[in-house]
Coordinates of C-alpha atoms in Angstrom, one line a residue:
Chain A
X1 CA 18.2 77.8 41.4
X2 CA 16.5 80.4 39.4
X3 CA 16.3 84.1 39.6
X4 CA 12.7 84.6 40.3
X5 CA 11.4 84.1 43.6
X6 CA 12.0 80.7 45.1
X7 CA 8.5 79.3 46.0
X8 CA 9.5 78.3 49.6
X9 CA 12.3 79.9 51.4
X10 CA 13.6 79.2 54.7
X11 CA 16.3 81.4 56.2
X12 CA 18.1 81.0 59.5
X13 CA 15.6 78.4 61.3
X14 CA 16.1 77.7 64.6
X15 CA 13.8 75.2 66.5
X16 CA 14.4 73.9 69.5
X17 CA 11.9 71.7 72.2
X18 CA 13.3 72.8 76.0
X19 CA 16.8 72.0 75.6
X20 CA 16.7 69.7 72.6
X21 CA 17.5 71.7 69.7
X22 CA 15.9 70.6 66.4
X23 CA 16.5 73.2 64.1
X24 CA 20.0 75.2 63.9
X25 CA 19.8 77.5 61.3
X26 CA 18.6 75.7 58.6
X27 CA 18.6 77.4 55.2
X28 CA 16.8 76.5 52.2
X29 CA 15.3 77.2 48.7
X30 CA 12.6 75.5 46.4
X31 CA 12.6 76.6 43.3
X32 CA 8.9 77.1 41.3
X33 CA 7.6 73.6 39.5
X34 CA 11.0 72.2 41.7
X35 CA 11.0 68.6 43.7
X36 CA 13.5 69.4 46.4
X37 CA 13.8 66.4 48.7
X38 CA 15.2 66.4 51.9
X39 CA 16.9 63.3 53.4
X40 CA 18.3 62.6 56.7
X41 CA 18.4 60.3 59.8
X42 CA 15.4 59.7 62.3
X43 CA 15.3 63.2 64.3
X44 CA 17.0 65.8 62.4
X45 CA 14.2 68.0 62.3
X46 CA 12.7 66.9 58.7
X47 CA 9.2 66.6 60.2
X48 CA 9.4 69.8 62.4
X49 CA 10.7 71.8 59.1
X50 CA 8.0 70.7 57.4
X51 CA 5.4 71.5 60.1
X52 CA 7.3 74.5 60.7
X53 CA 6.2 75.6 56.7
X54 CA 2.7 74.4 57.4
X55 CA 2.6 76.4 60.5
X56 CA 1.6 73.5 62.6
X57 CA 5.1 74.6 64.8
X58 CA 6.4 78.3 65.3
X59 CA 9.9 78.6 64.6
X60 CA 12.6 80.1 67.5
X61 CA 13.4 82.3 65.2
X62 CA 14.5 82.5 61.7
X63 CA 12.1 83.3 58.6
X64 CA 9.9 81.2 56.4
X65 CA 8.6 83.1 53.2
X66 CA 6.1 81.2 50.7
X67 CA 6.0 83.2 47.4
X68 CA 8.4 85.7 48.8
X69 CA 6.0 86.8 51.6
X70 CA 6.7 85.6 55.2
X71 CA 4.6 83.3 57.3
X72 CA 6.3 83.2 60.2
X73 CA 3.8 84.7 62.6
X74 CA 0.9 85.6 60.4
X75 CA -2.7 85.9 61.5
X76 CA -5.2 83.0 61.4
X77 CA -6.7 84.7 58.5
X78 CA -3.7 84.8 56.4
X79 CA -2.3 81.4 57.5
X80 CA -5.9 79.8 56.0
X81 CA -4.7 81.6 52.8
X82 CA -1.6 80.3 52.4
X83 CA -2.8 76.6 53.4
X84 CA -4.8 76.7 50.9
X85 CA -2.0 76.3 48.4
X86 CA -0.5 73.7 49.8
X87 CA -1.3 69.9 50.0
X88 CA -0.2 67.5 52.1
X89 CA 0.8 63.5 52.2
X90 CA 0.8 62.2 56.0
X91 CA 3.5 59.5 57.2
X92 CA 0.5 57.2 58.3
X93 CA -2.3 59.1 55.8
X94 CA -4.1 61.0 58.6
X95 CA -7.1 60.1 56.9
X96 CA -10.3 60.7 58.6
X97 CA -11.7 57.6 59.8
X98 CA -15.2 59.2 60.8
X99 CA -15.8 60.1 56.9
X100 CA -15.8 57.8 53.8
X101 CA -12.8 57.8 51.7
X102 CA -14.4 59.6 49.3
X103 CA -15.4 62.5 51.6
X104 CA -11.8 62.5 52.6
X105 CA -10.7 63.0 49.4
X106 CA -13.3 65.9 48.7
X107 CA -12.6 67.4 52.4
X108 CA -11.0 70.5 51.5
X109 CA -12.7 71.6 48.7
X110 CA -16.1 71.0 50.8
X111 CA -14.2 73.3 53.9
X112 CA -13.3 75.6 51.2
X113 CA -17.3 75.5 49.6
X114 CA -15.5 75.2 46.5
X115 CA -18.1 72.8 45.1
X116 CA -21.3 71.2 46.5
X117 CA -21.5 67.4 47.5
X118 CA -22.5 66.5 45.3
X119 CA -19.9 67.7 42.8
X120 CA -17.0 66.8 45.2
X121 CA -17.8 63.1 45.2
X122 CA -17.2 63.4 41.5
X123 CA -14.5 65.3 41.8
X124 CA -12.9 62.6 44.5
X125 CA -13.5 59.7 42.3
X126 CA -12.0 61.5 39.7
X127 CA -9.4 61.8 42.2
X128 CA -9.0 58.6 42.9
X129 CA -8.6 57.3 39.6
X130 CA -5.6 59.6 39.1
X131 CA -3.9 57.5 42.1
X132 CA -4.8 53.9 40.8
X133 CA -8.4 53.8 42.7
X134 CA -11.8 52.0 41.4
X135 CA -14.6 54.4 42.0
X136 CA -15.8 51.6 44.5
X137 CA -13.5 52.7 47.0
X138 CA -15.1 55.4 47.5
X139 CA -17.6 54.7 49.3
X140 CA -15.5 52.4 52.2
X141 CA -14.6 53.3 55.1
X142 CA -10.3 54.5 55.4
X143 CA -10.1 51.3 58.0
X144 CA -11.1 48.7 55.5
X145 CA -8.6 49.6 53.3
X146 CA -4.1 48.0 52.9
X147 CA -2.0 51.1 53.8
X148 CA -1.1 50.9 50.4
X149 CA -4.2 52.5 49.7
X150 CA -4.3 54.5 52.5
X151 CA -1.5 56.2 51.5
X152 CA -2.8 56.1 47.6
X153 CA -6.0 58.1 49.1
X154 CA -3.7 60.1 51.2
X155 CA -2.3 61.6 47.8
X156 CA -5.3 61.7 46.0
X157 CA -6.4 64.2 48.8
X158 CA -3.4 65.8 48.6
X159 CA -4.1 67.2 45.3
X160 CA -7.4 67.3 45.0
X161 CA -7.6 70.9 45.3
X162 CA -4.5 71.1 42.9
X163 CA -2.2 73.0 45.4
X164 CA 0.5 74.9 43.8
X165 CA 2.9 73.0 47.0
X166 CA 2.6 69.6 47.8
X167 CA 4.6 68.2 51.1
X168 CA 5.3 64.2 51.2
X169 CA 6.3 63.3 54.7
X170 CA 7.9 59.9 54.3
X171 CA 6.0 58.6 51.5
X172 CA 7.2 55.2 51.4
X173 CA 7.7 54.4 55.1
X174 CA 5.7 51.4 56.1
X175 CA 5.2 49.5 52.6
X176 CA 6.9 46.9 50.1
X177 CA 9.0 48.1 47.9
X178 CA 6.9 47.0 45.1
X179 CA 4.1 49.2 46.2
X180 CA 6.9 51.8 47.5
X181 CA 7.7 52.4 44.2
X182 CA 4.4 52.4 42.8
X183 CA 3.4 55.0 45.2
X184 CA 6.8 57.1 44.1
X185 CA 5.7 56.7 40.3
X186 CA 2.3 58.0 41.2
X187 CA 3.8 60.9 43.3
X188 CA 6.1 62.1 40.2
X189 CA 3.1 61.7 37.9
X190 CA 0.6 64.1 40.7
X191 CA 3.0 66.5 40.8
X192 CA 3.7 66.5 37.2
X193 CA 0.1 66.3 35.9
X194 CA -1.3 69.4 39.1
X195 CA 2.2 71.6 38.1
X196 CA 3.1 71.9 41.6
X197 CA 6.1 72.2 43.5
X198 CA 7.2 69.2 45.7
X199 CA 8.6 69.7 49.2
X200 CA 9.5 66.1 50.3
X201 CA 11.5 64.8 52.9
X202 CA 12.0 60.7 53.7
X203 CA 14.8 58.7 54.8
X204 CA 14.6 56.3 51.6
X205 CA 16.9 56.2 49.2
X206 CA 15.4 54.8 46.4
X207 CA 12.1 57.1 47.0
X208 CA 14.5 60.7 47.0
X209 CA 16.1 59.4 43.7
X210 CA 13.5 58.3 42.2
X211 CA 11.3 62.1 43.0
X212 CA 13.9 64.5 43.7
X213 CA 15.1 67.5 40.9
X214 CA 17.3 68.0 43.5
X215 CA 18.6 66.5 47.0
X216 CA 19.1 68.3 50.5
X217 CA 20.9 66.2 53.2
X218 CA 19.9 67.5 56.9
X219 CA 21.8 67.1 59.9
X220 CA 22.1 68.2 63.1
X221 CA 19.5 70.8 62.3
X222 CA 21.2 72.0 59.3
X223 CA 21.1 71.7 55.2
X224 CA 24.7 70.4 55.3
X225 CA 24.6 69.7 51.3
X226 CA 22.5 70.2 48.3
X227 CA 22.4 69.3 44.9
X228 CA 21.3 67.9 42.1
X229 CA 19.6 64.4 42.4
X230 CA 22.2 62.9 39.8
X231 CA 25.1 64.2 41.8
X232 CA 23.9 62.3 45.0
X233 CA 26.7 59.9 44.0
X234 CA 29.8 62.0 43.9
X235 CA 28.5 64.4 46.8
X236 CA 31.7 64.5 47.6
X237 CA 30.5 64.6 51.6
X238 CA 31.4 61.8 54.0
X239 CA 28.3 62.2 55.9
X240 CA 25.8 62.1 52.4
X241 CA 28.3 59.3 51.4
X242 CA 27.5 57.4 54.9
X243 CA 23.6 58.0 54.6
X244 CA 23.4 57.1 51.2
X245 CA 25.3 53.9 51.5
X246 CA 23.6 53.3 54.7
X247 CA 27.2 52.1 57.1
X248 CA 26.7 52.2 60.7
X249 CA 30.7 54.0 60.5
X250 CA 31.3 57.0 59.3
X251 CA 31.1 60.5 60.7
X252 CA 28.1 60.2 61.4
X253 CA 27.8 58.7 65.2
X254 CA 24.6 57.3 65.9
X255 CA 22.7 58.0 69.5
X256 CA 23.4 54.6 70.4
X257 CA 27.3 55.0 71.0
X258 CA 26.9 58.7 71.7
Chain B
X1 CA 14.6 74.2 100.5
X2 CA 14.0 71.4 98.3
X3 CA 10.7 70.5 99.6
X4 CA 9.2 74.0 98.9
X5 CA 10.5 74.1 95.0
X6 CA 8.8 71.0 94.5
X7 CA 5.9 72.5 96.3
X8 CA 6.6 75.6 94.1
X9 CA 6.8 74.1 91.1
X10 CA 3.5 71.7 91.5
X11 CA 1.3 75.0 92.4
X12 CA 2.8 77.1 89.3
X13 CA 2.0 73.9 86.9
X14 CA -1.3 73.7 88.4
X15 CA -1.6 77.3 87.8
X16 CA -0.4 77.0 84.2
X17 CA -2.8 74.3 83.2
X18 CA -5.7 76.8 84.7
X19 CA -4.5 79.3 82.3
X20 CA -4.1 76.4 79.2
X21 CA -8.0 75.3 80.3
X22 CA -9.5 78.4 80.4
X23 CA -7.7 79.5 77.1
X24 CA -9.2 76.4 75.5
X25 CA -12.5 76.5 77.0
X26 CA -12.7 80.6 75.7
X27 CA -11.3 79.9 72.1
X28 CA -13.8 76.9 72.1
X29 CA -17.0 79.3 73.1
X30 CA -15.9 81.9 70.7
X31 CA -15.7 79.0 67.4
X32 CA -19.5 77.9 68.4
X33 CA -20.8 81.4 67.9
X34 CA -19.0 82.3 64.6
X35 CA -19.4 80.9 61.5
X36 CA -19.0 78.3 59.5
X37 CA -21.2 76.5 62.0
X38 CA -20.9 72.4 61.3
X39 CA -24.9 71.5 62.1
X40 CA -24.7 68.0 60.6
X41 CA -21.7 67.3 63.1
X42 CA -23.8 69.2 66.2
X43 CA -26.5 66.8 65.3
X44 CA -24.5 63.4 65.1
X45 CA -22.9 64.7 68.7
X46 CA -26.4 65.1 69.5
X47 CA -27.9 61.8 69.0
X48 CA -24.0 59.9 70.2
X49 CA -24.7 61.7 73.4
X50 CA -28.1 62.1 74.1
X51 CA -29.9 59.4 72.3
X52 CA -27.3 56.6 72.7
X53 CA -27.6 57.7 76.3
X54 CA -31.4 57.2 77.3
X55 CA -30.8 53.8 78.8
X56 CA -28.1 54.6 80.7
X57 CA -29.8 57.4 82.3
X58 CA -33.3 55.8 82.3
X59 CA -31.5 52.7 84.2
X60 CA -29.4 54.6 86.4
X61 CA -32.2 57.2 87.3
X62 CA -35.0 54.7 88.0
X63 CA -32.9 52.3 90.5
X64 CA -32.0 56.0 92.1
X65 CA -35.8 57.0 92.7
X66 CA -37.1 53.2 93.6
X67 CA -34.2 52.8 96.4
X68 CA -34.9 56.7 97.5
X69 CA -38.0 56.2 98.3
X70 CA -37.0 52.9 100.7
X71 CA -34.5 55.3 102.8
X72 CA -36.6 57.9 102.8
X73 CA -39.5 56.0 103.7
X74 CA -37.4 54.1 106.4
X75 CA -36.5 57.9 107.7
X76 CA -39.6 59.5 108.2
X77 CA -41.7 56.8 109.2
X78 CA -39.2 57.0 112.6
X79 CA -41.1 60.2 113.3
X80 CA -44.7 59.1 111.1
X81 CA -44.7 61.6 108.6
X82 CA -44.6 58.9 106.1
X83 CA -46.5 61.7 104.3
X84 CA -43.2 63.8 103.3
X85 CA -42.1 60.8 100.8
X86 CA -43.3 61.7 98.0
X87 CA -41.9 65.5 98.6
X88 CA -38.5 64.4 99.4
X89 CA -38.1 62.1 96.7
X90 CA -39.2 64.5 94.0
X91 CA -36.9 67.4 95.6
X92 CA -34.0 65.2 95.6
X93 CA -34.3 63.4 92.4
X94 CA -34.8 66.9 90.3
X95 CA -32.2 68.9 92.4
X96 CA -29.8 66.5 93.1
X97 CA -29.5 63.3 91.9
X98 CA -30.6 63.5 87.8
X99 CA -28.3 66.1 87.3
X100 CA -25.4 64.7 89.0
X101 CA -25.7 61.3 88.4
X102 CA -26.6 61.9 84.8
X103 CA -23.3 64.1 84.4
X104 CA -21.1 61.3 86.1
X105 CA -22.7 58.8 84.0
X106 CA -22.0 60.9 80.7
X107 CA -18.7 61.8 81.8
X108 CA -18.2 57.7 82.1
X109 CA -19.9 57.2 78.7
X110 CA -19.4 60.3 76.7
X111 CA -16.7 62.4 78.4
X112 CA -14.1 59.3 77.5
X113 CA -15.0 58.3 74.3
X114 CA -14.4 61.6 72.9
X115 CA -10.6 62.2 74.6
X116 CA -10.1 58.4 73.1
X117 CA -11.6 59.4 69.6
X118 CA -9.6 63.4 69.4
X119 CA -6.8 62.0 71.4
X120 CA -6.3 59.5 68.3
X121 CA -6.7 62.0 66.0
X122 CA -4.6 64.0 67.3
X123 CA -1.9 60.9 67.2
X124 CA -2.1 60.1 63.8
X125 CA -1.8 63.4 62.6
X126 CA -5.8 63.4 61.7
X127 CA -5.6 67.0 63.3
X128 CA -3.0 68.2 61.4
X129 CA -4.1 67.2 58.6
X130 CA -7.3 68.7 59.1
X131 CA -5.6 72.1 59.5
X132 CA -4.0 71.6 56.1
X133 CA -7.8 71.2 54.4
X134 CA -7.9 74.5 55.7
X135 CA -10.6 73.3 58.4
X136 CA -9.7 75.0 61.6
X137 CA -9.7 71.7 64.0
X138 CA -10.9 73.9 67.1
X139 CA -14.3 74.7 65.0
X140 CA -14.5 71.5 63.6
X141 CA -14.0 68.8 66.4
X142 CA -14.3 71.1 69.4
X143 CA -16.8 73.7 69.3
X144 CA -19.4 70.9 67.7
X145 CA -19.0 68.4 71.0
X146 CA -19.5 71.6 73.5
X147 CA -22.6 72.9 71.5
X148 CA -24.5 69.6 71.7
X149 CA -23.3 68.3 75.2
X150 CA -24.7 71.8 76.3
X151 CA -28.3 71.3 74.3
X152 CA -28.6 67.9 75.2
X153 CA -28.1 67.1 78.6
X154 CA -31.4 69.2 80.4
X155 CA -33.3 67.1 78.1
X156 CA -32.0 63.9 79.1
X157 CA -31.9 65.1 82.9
X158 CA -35.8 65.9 82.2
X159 CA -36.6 62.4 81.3
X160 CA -34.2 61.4 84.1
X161 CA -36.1 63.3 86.4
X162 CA -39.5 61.8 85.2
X163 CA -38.2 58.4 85.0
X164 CA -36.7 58.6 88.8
X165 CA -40.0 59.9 90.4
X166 CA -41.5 56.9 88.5
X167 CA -39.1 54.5 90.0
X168 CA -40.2 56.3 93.7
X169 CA -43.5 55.8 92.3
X170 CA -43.7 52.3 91.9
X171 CA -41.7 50.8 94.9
X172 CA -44.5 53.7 97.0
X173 CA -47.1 52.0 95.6
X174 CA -46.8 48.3 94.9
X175 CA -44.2 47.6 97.8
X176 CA -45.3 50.4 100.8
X177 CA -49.4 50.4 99.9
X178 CA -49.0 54.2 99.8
X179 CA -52.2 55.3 97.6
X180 CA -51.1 55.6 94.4
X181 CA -53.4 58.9 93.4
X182 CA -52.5 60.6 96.2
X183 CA -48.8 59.8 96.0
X184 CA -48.9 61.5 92.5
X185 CA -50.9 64.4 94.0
X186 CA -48.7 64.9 97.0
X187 CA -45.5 64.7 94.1
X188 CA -47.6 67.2 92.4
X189 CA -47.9 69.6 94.8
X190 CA -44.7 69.7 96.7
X191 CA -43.1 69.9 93.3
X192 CA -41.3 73.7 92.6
X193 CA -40.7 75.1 89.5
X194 CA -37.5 76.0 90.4
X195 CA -36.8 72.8 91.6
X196 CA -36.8 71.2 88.1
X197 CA -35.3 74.6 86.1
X198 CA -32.3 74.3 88.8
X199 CA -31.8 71.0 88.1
X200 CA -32.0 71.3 84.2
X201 CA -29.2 74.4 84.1
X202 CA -27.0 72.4 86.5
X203 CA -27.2 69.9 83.6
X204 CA -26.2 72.4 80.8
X205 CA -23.2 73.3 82.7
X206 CA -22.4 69.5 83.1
X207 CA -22.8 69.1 79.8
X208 CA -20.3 71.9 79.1
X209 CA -17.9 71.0 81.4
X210 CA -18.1 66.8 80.2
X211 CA -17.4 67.7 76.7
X212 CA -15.1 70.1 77.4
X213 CA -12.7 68.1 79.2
X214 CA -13.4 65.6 76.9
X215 CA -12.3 67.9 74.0
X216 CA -9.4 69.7 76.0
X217 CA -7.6 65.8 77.0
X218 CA -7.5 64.4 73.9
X219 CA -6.7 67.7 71.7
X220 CA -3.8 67.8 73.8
X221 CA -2.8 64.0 74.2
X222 CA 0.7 62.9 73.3
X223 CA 2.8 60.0 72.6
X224 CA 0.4 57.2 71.2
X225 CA -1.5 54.4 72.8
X226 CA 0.2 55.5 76.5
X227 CA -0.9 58.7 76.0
X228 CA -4.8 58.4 74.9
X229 CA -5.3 56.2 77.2
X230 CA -3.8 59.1 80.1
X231 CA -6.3 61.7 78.1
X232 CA -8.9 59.3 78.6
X233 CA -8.8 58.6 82.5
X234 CA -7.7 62.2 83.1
X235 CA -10.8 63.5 80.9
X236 CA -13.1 61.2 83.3
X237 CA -12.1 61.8 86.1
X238 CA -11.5 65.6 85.8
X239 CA -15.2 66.1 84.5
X240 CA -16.2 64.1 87.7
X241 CA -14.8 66.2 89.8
X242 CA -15.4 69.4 88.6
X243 CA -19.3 68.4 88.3
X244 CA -19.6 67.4 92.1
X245 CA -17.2 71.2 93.0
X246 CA -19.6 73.0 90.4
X247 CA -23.1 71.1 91.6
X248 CA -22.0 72.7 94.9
X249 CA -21.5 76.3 93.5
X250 CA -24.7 76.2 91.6
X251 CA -27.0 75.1 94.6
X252 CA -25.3 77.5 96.4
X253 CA -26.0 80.3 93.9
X254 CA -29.5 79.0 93.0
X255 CA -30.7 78.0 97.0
X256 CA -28.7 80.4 99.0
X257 CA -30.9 81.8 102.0
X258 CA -33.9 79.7 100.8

């Protein structure tokens, strides 16, 4: 980590949904230009940490500073601000099946009136060539198209309006690994080529080594190790061992035989 | 003891989904008066509810009018004042029966597809998303649907009235021998201004209430297929009801005394 002001910062996050608790005092830093990944199992809070950051959820209590200023609680005002350096990849693409894909693409910078129509359909085919995409595509509906390239139009929206964050929320669920890993290549080059940080969290393997600077393991509502990606190996942690290796024994006891 | 918490507890949630509703419905008014206004969405709402909706309401208002006129006819003629026809059917078709049966019909039609369409958007994180392209999803999806279900339902209840006197008309005529000129002239004269203006602001406050609970079911729908399909039934049935206790309200507040 470096001295400066870490670009996201959570301290303390609690979050819990009546008397489930998601969140116990999570604590964590991304760096500036940093790919911090966070793994875990299926309902350890990755999703509501990063809707938490988004300010989709309010935290119980803790504190969430972007750029070293909170926005935990912030007016709607201030919250547009912030969102507007972020970008985001959707588990299942979110993308707007009333629009074209090329009007998806544009979306934010038409909300934002940061260009006319005419120059955000350019803009979005330029777009989607970054990610892979014939200018053709553009003009289809998000229905007609493999998730594959759902999830390749979900990143070129993403960055279209070159966010200085960009969230991945499970980037790979849901395809081959063939096009898994295309979509991983594409997401190191996006965030590479736009200069953002990358705030990503998934439950594959392969995907977090393949992206990550450097690895997070939650559980239990809580970052119970972080490092390097290279070091994933010799964590040192039974539990990162367990997830990593994926064994059904370990420390970690799933809800089944709870 | 038990009885009266569960009695207890059902009149608090009740209360608390009051409070939710009338939250929504007020941050819902307050996005359709301040900018950025969304005109092309208001008209595409506009012609999906009103347009698309002619032949339901021409069909259901015509059958309405011809079989009126048979019971009224069948009525009056008891006591000869066969005369009175033409005043009751007219009275009753632009009070009564366009308004409401043009709001339940649009709550069927309109009031369902739009908790099916938000409620899926709000399921595959389309909602979300659209608060991360810094598009406030409140101003964007809701405030739209109210606007043009409240500008485009006295229209259609107009041609609903029009097209239900006709129907009267034409079974008077062709299947009772009334004299078709003086039918129109008694239809003429009995008519009231206020008769028709009552029955067009009922419809703007059907409109309102249709889209709203349209709007406020599927924004808040959860937990996928099961749970747009609940926001779809609830959103029907809701805007049905509260159109037949509001219908009674207004005639009260339009009639009373009279």
């Amino acid at each position: 980590m470096t001295d400066s002001t870490p670009k996201i910062k959570m301290t303390n996050l609690h979050k819990a949904f009546g008397p489930k608790v998601v969140l116990n005092g999570l604590d964590l830093e991304v760096g500036v230009g940093e790919s911090v990944v966070i793994i875990g199992g299926s309902g350890t809070g990755k999703s509501v940490t990063l809707k938490s950051i988004l300010g989709l959820l309010h935290p119980d209590s803790g504190e969430i500073e972007v750029d070293g200023e909170s926005v935990v609680n912030i007016n709607q005002r201030k919250r547009d601000k912030v969102n507007r350096k972020f970008g985001m990849l959707f588990q299942g693409g979110a993308l707007f099946d009333s629009l074209p894909v090329w009007e998806n693409v544009a979306f934010g910078l038409l909300a934002e009136k940061r260009c006319t129509r005419l120059e955000g359909k350019k803009i979005a085919l330029q777009k989607l060539a970054q990610v892979g995409m014939p200018p053709e595509v553009g003009d289809l509906s998000p229905s007609e198209l493999s998730g594959g390239m759902q999830k390749r139009v979900g990143l070129a929206r993403a960055i279209a309006g070159d966010p200085e964050i960009i969230f991945f929320d499970e980037p790979t669920t849901g395809l081959d690994p063939i096009m898994a890993d295309v979509i991983n290549d594409l997401i190191v080059k996006c965030v590479r080529e736009v200069g953002a940080t990358a705030l990503s969290i998934t439950h594959d393997m392969a995907s977090a080594r393949k992206i990550a600077d450097r690895i997070a393991m939650l559980y239990e509502g809580k970052i119970i190790w972080q490092g390097p990606a290279s070091e994933i190996d010799n964590s040192g942690n039974p539990y990162v061992d367990q997830f990593i290796n994926g064994h059904a024994d370990g420390p970690i006891a799933m809800a089944v035989r709870a | 003891m038990n009885f009266l918490q569960t009695i207890g507890r059902t009149f608090l949630k009740f209360l608390a989904t009051c409070g939710r509703l009338t939250i929504f419905a007020a941050v819902a008014v307050s996005h359709c008066v301040r900018p950025p206004f969304y005109p092309r969405i208001v008209l595409r709402q506009i012609i999906e509810i009103g347009f698309y909706s002619l032949p339901v309401i021409g069909l259901t208002t015509l059958f309405t009018g011809m079989v009126l006129v048979l019971q009224t006819y069948t009525g009056v003629s008891r006591f000869s004042a066969e005369g009175a026809v033409a005043n009751v059917v007219v009275l009753a078709i632009t009070r009564e029966l366009a308004p409401v049966l043009a709001g339940l019909m649009i709550a069927g039609r309109v009031g369902a597809s739009m908790a099916a369409e938000i409620g899926t958007m709000r399921v595959t994180e389309q909602i979300d998303a659209l608060t991360t392209l810094s598009t406030n999803p409140m101003k964007y999806l809701v405030a739209p649907r109210i606007l043009a279900g409240v500008i485009v339902l006295p229209p259609l209840v107009l041609i609903g009235d029009i097209i239900g006197v006709f129907g009267g008309y034409l079974v008077a005529t062709y299947k009772l021998d009334f004299n078709p000129a003086g039918y129109i002239k008694s239809t003429y004269d009995f008519m009231q201004f206020m008769d028709v203006v009552s029955g067009l602001a009922k419809a703007a406050v059907f409109g309102f209430l249709i889209t709203l609970m349209g709007c406020y079911h599927g924004y808040n729908s959860k937990g996928g297929a099961q749970g747009v399909g609940a926001a779809t039934t609830n959103a029907v049935v809701s805007a049905s009801i509260l159109i037949l206790c509001f219908n009674y309200i207004l005639t009260e507040l339009f009639f009373a005394g009279k």
